[in-house]
Coordinates of C-alpha atoms and ligand atoms in Angstrom, one line a residue:
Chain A
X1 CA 0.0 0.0 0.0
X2 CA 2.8 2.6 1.0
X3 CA 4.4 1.8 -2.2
X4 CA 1.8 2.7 -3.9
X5 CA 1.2 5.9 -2.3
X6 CA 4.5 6.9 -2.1
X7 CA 4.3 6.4 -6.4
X8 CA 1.6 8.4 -6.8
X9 CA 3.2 11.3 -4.7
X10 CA 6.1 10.8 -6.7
X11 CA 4.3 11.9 -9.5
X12 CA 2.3 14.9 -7.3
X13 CA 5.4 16.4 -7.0
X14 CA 6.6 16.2 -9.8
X15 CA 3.9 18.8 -11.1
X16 CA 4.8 20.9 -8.8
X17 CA 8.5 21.0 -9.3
X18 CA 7.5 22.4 -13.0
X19 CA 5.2 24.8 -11.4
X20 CA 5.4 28.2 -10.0
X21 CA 8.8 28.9 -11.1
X22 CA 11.7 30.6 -9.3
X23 CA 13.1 33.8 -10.5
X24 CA 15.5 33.1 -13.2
X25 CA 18.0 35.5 -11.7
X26 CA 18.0 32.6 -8.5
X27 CA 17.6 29.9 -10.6
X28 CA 20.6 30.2 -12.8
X29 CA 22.6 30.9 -9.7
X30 CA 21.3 27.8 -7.8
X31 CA 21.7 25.8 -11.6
X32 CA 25.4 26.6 -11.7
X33 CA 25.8 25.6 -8.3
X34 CA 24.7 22.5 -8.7
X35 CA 26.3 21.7 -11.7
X36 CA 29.5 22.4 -9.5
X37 CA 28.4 19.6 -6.8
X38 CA 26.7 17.0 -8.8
X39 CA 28.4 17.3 -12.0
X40 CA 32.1 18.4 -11.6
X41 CA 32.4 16.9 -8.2
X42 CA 31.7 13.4 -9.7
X43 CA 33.9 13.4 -12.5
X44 CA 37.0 12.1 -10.2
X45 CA 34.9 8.5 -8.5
X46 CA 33.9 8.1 -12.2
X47 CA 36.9 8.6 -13.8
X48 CA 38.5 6.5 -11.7
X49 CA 35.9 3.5 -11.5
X50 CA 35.3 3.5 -15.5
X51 CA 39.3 3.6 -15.6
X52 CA 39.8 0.3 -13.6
X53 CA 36.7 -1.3 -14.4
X54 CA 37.5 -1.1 -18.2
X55 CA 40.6 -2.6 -17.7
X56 CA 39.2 -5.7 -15.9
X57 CA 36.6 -6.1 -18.5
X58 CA 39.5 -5.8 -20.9
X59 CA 41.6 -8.8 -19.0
X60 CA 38.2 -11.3 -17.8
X61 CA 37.8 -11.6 -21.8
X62 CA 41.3 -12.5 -23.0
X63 CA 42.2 -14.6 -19.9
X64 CA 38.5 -16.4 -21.4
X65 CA 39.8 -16.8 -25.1
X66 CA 41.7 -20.0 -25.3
X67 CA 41.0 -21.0 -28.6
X68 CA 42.6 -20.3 -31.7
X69 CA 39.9 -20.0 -33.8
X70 CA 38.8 -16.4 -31.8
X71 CA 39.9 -13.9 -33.2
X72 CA 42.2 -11.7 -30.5
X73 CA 40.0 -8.3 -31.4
X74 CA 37.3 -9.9 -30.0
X75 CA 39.2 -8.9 -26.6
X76 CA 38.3 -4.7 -28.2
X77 CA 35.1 -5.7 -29.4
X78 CA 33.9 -6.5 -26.2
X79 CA 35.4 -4.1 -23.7
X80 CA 33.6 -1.6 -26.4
X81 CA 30.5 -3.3 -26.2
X82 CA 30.6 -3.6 -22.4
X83 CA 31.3 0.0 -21.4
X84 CA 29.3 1.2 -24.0
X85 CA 25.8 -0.8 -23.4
X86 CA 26.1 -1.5 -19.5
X87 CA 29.2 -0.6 -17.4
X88 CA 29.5 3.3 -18.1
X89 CA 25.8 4.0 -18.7
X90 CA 24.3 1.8 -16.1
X91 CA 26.8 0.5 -13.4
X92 CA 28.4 4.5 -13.3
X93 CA 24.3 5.1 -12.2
X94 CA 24.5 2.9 -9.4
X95 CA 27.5 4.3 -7.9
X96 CA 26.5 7.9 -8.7
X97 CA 22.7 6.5 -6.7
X98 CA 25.2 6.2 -3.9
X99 CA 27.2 9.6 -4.4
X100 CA 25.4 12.0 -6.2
X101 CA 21.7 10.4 -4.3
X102 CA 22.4 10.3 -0.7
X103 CA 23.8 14.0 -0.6
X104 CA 20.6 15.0 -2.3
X105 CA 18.4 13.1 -0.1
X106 CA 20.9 14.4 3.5
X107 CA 21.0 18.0 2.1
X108 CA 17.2 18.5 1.6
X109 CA 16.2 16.2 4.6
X110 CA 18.3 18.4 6.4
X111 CA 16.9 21.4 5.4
X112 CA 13.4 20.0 6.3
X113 CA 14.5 18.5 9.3
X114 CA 16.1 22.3 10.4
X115 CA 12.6 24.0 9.5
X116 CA 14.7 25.6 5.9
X117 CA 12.0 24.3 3.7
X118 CA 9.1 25.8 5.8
X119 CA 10.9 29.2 5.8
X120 CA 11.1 29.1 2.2
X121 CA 7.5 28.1 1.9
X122 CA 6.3 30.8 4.3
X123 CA 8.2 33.4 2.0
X124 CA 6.3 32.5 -1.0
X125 CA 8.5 30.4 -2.8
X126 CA 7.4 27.1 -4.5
X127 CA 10.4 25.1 -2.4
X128 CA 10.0 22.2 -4.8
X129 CA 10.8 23.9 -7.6
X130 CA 13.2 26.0 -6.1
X131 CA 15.5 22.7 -4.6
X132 CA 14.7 19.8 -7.2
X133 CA 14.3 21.9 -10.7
X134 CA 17.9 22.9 -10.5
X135 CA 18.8 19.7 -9.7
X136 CA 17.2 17.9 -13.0
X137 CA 18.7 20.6 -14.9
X138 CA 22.2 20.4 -13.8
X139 CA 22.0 16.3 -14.2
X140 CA 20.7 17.3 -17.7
X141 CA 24.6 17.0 -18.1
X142 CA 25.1 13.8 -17.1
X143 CA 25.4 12.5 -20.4
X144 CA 28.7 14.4 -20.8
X145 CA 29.7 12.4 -17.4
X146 CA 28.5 9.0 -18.5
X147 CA 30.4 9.8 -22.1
X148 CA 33.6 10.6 -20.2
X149 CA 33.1 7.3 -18.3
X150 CA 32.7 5.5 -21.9
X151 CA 36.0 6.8 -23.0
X152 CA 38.2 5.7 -19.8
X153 CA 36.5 2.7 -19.7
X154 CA 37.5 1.7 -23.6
X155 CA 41.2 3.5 -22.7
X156 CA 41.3 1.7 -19.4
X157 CA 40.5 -1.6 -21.4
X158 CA 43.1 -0.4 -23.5
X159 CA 46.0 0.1 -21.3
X160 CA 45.3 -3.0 -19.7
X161 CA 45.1 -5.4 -23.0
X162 CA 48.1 -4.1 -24.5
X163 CA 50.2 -3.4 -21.3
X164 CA 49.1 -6.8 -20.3
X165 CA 50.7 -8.5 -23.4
X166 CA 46.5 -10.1 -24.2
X167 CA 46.4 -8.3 -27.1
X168 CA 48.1 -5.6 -29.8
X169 CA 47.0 -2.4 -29.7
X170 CA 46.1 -2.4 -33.3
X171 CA 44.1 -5.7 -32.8
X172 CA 42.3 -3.8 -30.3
X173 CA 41.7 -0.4 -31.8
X174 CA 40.4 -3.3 -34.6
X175 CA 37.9 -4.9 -32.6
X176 CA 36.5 -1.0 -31.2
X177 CA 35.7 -0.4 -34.9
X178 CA 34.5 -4.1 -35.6
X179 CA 30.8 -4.2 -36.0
X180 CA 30.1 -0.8 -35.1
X181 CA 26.4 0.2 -34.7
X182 CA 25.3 3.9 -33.8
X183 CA 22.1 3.1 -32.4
X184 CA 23.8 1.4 -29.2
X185 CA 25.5 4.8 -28.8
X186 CA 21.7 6.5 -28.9
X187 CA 20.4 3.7 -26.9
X188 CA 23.0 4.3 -24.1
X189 CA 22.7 8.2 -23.8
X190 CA 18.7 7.7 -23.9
X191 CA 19.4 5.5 -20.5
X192 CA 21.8 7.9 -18.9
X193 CA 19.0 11.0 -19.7
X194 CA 16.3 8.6 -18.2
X195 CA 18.9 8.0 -15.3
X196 CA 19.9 11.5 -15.0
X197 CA 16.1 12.1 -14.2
X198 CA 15.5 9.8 -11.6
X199 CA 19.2 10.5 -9.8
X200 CA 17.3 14.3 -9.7
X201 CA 14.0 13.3 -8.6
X202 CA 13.9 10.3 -6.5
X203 CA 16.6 11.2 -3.9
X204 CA 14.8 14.7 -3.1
X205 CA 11.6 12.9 -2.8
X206 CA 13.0 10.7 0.2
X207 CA 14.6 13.9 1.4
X208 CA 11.4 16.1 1.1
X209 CA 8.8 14.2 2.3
X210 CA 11.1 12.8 5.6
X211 CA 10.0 13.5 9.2
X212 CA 12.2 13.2 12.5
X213 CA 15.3 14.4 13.1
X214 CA 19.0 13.8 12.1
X215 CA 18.3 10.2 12.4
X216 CA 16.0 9.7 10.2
X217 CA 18.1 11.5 7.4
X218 CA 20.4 8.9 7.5
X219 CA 17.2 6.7 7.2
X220 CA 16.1 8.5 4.5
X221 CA 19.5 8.4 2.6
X222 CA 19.7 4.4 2.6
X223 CA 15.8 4.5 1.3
X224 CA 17.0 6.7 -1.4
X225 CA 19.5 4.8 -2.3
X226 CA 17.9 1.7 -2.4
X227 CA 15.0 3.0 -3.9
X228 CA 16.9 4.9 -6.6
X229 CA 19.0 2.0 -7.7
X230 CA 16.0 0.0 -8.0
X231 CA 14.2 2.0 -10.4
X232 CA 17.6 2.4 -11.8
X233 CA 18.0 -1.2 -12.9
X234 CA 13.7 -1.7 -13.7
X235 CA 14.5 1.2 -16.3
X236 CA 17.1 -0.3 -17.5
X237 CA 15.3 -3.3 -18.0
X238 CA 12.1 -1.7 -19.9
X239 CA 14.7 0.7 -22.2
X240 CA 16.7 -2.6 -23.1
X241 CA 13.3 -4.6 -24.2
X242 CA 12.5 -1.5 -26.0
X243 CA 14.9 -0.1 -27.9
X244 CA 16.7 -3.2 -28.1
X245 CA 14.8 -6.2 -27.6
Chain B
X1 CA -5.5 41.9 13.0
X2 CA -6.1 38.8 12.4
X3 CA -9.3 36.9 13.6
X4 CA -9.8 33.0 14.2
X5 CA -12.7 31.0 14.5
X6 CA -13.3 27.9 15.3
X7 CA -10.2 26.2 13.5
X8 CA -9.4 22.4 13.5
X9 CA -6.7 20.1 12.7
X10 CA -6.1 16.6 12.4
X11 CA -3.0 14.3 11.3
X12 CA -3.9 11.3 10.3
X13 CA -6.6 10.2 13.1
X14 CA -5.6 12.4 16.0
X15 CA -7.0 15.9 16.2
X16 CA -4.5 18.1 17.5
X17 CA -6.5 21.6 17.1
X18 CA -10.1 20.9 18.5
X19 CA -11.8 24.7 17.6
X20 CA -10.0 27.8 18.9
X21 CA -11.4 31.0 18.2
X22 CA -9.4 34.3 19.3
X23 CA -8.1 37.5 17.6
X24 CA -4.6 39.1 17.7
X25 CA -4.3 43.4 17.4
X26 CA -2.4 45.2 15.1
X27 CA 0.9 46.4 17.2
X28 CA 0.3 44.1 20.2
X29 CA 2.7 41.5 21.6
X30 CA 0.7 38.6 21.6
X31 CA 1.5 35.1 23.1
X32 CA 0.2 31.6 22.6
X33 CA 1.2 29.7 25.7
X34 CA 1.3 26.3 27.1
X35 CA 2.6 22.7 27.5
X36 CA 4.8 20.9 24.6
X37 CA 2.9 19.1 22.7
X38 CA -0.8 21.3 23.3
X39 CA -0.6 22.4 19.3
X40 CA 1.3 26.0 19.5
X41 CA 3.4 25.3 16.6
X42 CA 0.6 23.4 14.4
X43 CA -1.6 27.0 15.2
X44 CA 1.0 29.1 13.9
X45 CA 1.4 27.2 11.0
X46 CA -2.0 27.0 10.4
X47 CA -1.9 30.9 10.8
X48 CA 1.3 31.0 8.3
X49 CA -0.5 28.6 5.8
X50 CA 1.7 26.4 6.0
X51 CA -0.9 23.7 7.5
X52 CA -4.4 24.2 6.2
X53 CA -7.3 23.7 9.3
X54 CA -10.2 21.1 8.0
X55 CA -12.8 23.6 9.3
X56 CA -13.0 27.2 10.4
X57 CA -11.6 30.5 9.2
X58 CA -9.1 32.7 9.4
X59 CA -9.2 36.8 8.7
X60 CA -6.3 38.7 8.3
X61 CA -7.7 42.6 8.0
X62 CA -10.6 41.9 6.8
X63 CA -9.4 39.1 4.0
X64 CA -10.7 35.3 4.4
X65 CA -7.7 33.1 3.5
X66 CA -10.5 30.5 2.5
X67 CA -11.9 33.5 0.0
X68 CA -8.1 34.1 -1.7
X69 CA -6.8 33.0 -4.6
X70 CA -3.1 31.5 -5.2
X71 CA -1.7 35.1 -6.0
X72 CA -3.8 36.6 -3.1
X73 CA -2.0 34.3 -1.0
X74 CA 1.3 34.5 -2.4
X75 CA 1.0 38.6 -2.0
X76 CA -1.0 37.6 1.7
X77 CA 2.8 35.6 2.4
X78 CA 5.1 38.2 1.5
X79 CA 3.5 40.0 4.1
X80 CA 4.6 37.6 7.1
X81 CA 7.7 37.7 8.7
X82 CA 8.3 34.0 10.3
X83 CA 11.1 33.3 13.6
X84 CA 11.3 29.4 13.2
X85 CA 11.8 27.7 16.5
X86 CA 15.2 26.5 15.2
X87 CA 16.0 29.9 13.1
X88 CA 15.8 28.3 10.1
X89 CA 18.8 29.7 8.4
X90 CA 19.8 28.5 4.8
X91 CA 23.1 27.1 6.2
X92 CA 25.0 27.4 2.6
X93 CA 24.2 31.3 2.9
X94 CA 26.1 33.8 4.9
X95 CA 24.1 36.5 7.2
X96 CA 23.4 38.8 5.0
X97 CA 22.4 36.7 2.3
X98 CA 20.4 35.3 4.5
X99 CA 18.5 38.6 4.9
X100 CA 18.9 40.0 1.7
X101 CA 16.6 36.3 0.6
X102 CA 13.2 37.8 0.8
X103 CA 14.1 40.7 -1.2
X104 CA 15.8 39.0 -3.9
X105 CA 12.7 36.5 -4.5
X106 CA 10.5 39.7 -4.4
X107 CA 11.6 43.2 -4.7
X108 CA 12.6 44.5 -7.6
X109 CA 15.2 46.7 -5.6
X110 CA 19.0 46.8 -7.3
X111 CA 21.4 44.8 -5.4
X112 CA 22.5 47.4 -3.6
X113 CA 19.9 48.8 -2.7
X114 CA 18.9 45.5 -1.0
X115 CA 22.6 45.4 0.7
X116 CA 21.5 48.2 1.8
X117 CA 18.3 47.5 3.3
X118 CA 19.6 44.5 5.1
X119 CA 22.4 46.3 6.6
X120 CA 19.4 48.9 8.3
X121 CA 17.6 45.3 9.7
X122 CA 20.9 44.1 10.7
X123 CA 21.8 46.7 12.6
X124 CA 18.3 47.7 13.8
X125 CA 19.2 43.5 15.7
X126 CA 22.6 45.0 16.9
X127 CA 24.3 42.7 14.7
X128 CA 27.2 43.7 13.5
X129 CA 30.6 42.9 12.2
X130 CA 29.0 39.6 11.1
X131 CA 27.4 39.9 7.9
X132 CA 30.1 37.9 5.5
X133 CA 29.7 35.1 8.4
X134 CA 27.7 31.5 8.0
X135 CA 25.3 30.6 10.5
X136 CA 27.1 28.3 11.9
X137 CA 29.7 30.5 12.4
X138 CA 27.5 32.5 15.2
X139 CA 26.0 32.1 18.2
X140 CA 22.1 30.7 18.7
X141 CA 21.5 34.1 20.4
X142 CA 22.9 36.1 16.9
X143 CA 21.2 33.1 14.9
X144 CA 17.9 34.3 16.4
X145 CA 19.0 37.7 15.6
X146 CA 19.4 37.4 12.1
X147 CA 16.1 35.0 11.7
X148 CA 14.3 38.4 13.6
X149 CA 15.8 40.4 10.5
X150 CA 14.9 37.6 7.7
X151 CA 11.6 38.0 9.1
X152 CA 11.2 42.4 8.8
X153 CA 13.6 43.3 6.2
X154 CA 10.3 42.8 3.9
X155 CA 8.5 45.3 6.0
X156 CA 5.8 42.8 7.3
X157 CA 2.7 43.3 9.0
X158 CA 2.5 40.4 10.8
X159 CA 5.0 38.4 12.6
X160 CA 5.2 34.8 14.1
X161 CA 7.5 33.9 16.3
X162 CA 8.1 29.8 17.8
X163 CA 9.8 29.9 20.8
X164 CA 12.1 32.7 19.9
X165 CA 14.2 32.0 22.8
X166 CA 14.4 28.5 23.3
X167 CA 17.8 27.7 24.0
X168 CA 19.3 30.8 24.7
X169 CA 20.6 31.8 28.3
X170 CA 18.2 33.8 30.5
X171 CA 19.7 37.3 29.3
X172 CA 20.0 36.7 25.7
X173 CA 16.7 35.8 26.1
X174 CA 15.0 38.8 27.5
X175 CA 17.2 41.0 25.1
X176 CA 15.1 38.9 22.1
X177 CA 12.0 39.5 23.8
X178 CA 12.5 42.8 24.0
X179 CA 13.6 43.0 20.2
X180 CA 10.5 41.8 18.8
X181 CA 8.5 43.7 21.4
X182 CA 10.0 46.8 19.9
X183 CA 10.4 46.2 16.7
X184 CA 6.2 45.6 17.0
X185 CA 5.5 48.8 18.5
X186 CA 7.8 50.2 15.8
X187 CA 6.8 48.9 12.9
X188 CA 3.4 48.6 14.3
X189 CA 3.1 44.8 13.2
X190 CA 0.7 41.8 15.0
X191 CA 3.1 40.1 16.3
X192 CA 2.2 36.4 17.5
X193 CA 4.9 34.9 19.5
X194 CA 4.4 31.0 20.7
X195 CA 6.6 30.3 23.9
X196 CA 6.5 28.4 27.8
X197 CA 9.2 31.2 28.9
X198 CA 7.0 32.6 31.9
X199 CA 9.4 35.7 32.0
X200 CA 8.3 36.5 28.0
X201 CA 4.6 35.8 29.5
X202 CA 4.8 38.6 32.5
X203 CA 7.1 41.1 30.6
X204 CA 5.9 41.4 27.3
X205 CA 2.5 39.4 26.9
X206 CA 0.1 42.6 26.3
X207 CA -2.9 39.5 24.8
X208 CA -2.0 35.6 26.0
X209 CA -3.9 32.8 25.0
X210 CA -3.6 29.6 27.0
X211 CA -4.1 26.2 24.8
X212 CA -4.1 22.7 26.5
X213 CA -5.2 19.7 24.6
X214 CA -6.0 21.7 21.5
X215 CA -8.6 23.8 23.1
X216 CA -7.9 27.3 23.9
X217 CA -8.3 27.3 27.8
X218 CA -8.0 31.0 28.6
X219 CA -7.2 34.4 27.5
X220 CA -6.1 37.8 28.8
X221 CA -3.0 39.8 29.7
X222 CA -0.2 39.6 31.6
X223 CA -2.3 42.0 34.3
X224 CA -5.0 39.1 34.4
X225 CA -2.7 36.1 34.3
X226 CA -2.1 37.2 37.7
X227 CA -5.2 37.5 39.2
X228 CA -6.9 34.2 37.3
X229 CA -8.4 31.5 39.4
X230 CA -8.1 29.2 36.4
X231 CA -6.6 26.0 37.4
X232 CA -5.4 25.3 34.7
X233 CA -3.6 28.2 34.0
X234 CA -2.2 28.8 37.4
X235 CA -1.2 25.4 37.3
X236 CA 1.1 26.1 34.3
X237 CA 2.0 29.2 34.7
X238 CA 2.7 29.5 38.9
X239 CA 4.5 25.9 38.9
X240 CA 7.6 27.3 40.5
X241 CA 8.0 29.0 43.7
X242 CA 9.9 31.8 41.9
X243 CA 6.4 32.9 40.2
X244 CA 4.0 32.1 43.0
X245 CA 5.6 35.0 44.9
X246 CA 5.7 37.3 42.3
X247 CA 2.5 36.9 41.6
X248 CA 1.8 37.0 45.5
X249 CA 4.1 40.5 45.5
X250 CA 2.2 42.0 42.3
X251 CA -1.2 41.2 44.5
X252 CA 0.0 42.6 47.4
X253 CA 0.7 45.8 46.0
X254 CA -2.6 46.6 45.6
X255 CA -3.0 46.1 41.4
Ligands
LIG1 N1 3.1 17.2 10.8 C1 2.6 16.5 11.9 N2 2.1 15.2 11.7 C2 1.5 14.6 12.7 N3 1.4 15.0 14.0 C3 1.9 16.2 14.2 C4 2.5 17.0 13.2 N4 2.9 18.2 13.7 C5 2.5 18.2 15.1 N5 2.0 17.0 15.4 C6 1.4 16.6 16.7 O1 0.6 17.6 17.2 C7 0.8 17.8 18.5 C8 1.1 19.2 18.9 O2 2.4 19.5 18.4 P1 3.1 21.0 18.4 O3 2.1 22.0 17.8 O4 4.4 20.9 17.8 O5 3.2 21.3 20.0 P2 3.9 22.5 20.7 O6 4.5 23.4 19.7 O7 2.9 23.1 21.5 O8 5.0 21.8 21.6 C9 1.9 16.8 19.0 O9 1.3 15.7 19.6 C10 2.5 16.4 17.7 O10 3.0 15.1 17.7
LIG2 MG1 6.4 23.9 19.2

């Protein structure tokens, strides 16, 4: 039953976070500043995961060809296909639910919790839109994030191949080009903007709508993050069938 | 002024406001008192708007909030000042643009003209030398400060006040109380102030409204606290010794 209520509230405020806008002279300055914490102050964890987790990709599938007949791009071909389909579009979301989603959910639990939001609602503004619009607007940028992740991933994979001695770098740069198909590209950046949305919106619902006190922000942060990854992964499951399947 | 009548209001199953009807004057120090947990803060949000009451109405000068539409209300809220219990500060904001918010969401004054106007508030709260600070760079006395000038620099013509000093020492806290008594007087505001600090009560309570268990109990002054035979009310309010015998001393002098 709760589930279901807390999905159609979801969607209540929602409306409201596209309603009675903000001044644009805030706005823009509350948009930038965002874009500083959830954008630019991501890039290092992601750079570093897609980095590493490219090059283990890279090594798992040459240490698994041990026959002769496969050709040794295939070890390219399938870091590219990898990071490009799942690991920076969908596993990057997942680690950025735990990041970017719990400092949503403490920072605007904490301003309910400290009365902030009521002040802001007692002064006329529409505190939904003026805490969670920015938000989905700076994560508009995410795709630039998850497209940085793609790119140390395939370098990671990379370095790791040809340092590793599984494979030569032009048999690798081979199997990146193998095969190539542009709608996997589209169909990764529609997940990360579908992700993007839900990294913006379901973390400030949990942080929103909490009650209590500094405890139950923590609380609220693990909800968020479970909750987050959770749609997370079902998305990616309906996007795959559709655009794929 | 603003009028009440009859307001309710429930969470969930438990009502927590069970019909109070009262009215506040314009420039008076008016003070809701009584035990944690008897509904002072849901009243004052249902007098901000912030809670909506399931029955009743509320009047402020002669306007129905029930009767208002959204930009009546949104003009009726940029004419509240609010003192949360807590201050409510925005935390990633220092002092001044703290009181410079309302203005910037509202006035169409030039920047420094608005620098301007918060530096009159600021110092009109003798704060000073702390404007570039955060708030949790200050004390909870100065915190209240600033929340007091958050809550005028919009020129407001009603104020509410939670428990504006909870949790500052006995001085600090009369120096508040005598702030927002001022500044009411001044500006000629109605001021509603919610609080259980008997010292607020006997200096500065020109209306007081008693509320236990979501009904409003009594009403009157801080001349008539003194003589009521309300049990209720003396209970509360005389539960120390230290008020018993000012009350006995006020009597005695032949008030
Ligand atoms: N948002 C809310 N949801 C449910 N119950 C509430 C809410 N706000 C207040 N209450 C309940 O209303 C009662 C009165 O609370 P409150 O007005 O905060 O008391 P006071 O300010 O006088 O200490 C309490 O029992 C409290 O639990
Ligand atoms: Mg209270």
């Amino acid at each position: 039953m709760i589930y279901i209520e807390n999905f159609g509230r979801y969607f209540i405020m929602l409306k409201e976070v596209f309603s009675r806008h903000t001044k644009w002279s805030m706005l823009k300055n509350l948009i930038f500043k965002e874009i500083d914490d959830l954008i630019y102050g991501s890039l290092g964890i992601i750079i570093f995961i897609s980095f590493f987790i490219g090059g283990v990709v890279a090594i798992q599938t040459a240490l698994n060809i041990d026959n002769p007949l496969i050709p040794k791009y295939l070890v390219g071909f399938t870091t590219r296909q990898s990071v490009i389909l799942e690991f920076a579009p969908t596993f990057t979301s997942i680690i950025m639910a735990g990041k970017v989603g719990s400092y949503i959910t403490s920072s605007i639990g904490t301003m309910r919790v400290t009365e902030q939001i009521d002040a802001l609602e007692v002064m006329g503004v529409n505190s939904l839109n003026y805490l969670v619009f920015p938000k989905i607007v700076a994560l508009m940028l995410y795709p630039f994030v998850i497209a940085i992740a793609m790119y140390m991933g395939i370098l990671g994979g990379w370095i790791a191949a040809v340092f590793g001695g599984y494979s030569t770098s032009a048999e690798f740069i081979k199997g990146l080009q193998v095969d190539f198909n542009t709608f996997h590209v589209i169909y990764a950046f529609t997940k990360t903007i579908v992700f993007a949305f839900i990294l913006a919106t379901i973390p400030s619902f949990y942080g929103y709508y909490m009650k209590g006190g500094a405890l139950e922000v923590g609380k609220a942060s693990t909800s968020s993050f479970v909750w987050t990854s959770v749609a997370i992964i079902i998305a990616n499951y309906l996007l795959t069938q559709m655009l794929l399947g | 002024m603003i009028i009440v009548e009859d307001i309710h209001k429930s969470f969930g199953d438990t009502e927590v406001l069970k019909g109070i009807s009262t009215c506040f004057d314009k420039g008076k120090t008016n003070l809701i008192i009584g035990q944690s947990g008897s509904g002072k803060t849901v009243f004052l949000k249902c007098l901000l708007g912030l809670h909506r009451p399931e029955q009743g109405k509320i009047v402020y000068n002669d306007r129905a909030y029930a009767d208002m539409d959204e930009d009546q209300r949104t003009e009726l809220r940029q004419e509240m000042g609010m003192v949360f219990q807590g201050s409510a500060l925005f935390d990633s904001m220092t002092v001044i643009e703290n009181v410079m918010f309302p203005l910037r969401m509202f006035s169409k004054l030039s920047k420094n003209e608005m620098a301007e106007r918060a530096s009159i508030v600021l110092e009109r709260v003798n704060l000073v030398d702390a404007n570039n600070k955060l708030p949790s760079e200050i004390s909870g006395g100065m915190q209240k400060r600033v929340a007091i000038a958050r809550a005028i620099v919009n020129k407001p013509k009603y104020l509410f006040c939670d428990e504006p000093n909870s949790g500052l020492d006995p001085k600090t806290a009369i120096v508040i109380d005598n702030l927002i008594h001022e500044i009411t007087q001044e500006y000629n505001i109605t001021t509603i102030i919610n609080t259980h600090d008997m010292n607020s009560v006997m200096e500065i309570g020109e209306k007081i409204v008693f509320l236990k268990d979501g009904y409003k109990e009594w009403e009157g002054t801080n001349k008539e606290i003194f003589k009521t035979d309300n049990e209720a009310v003396t209970n509360f309010v005389y539960s120390s010794d230290l008020f018993k015998k000012v009350r006995d001393t006020y009597l005695k002098e032949g008030n």
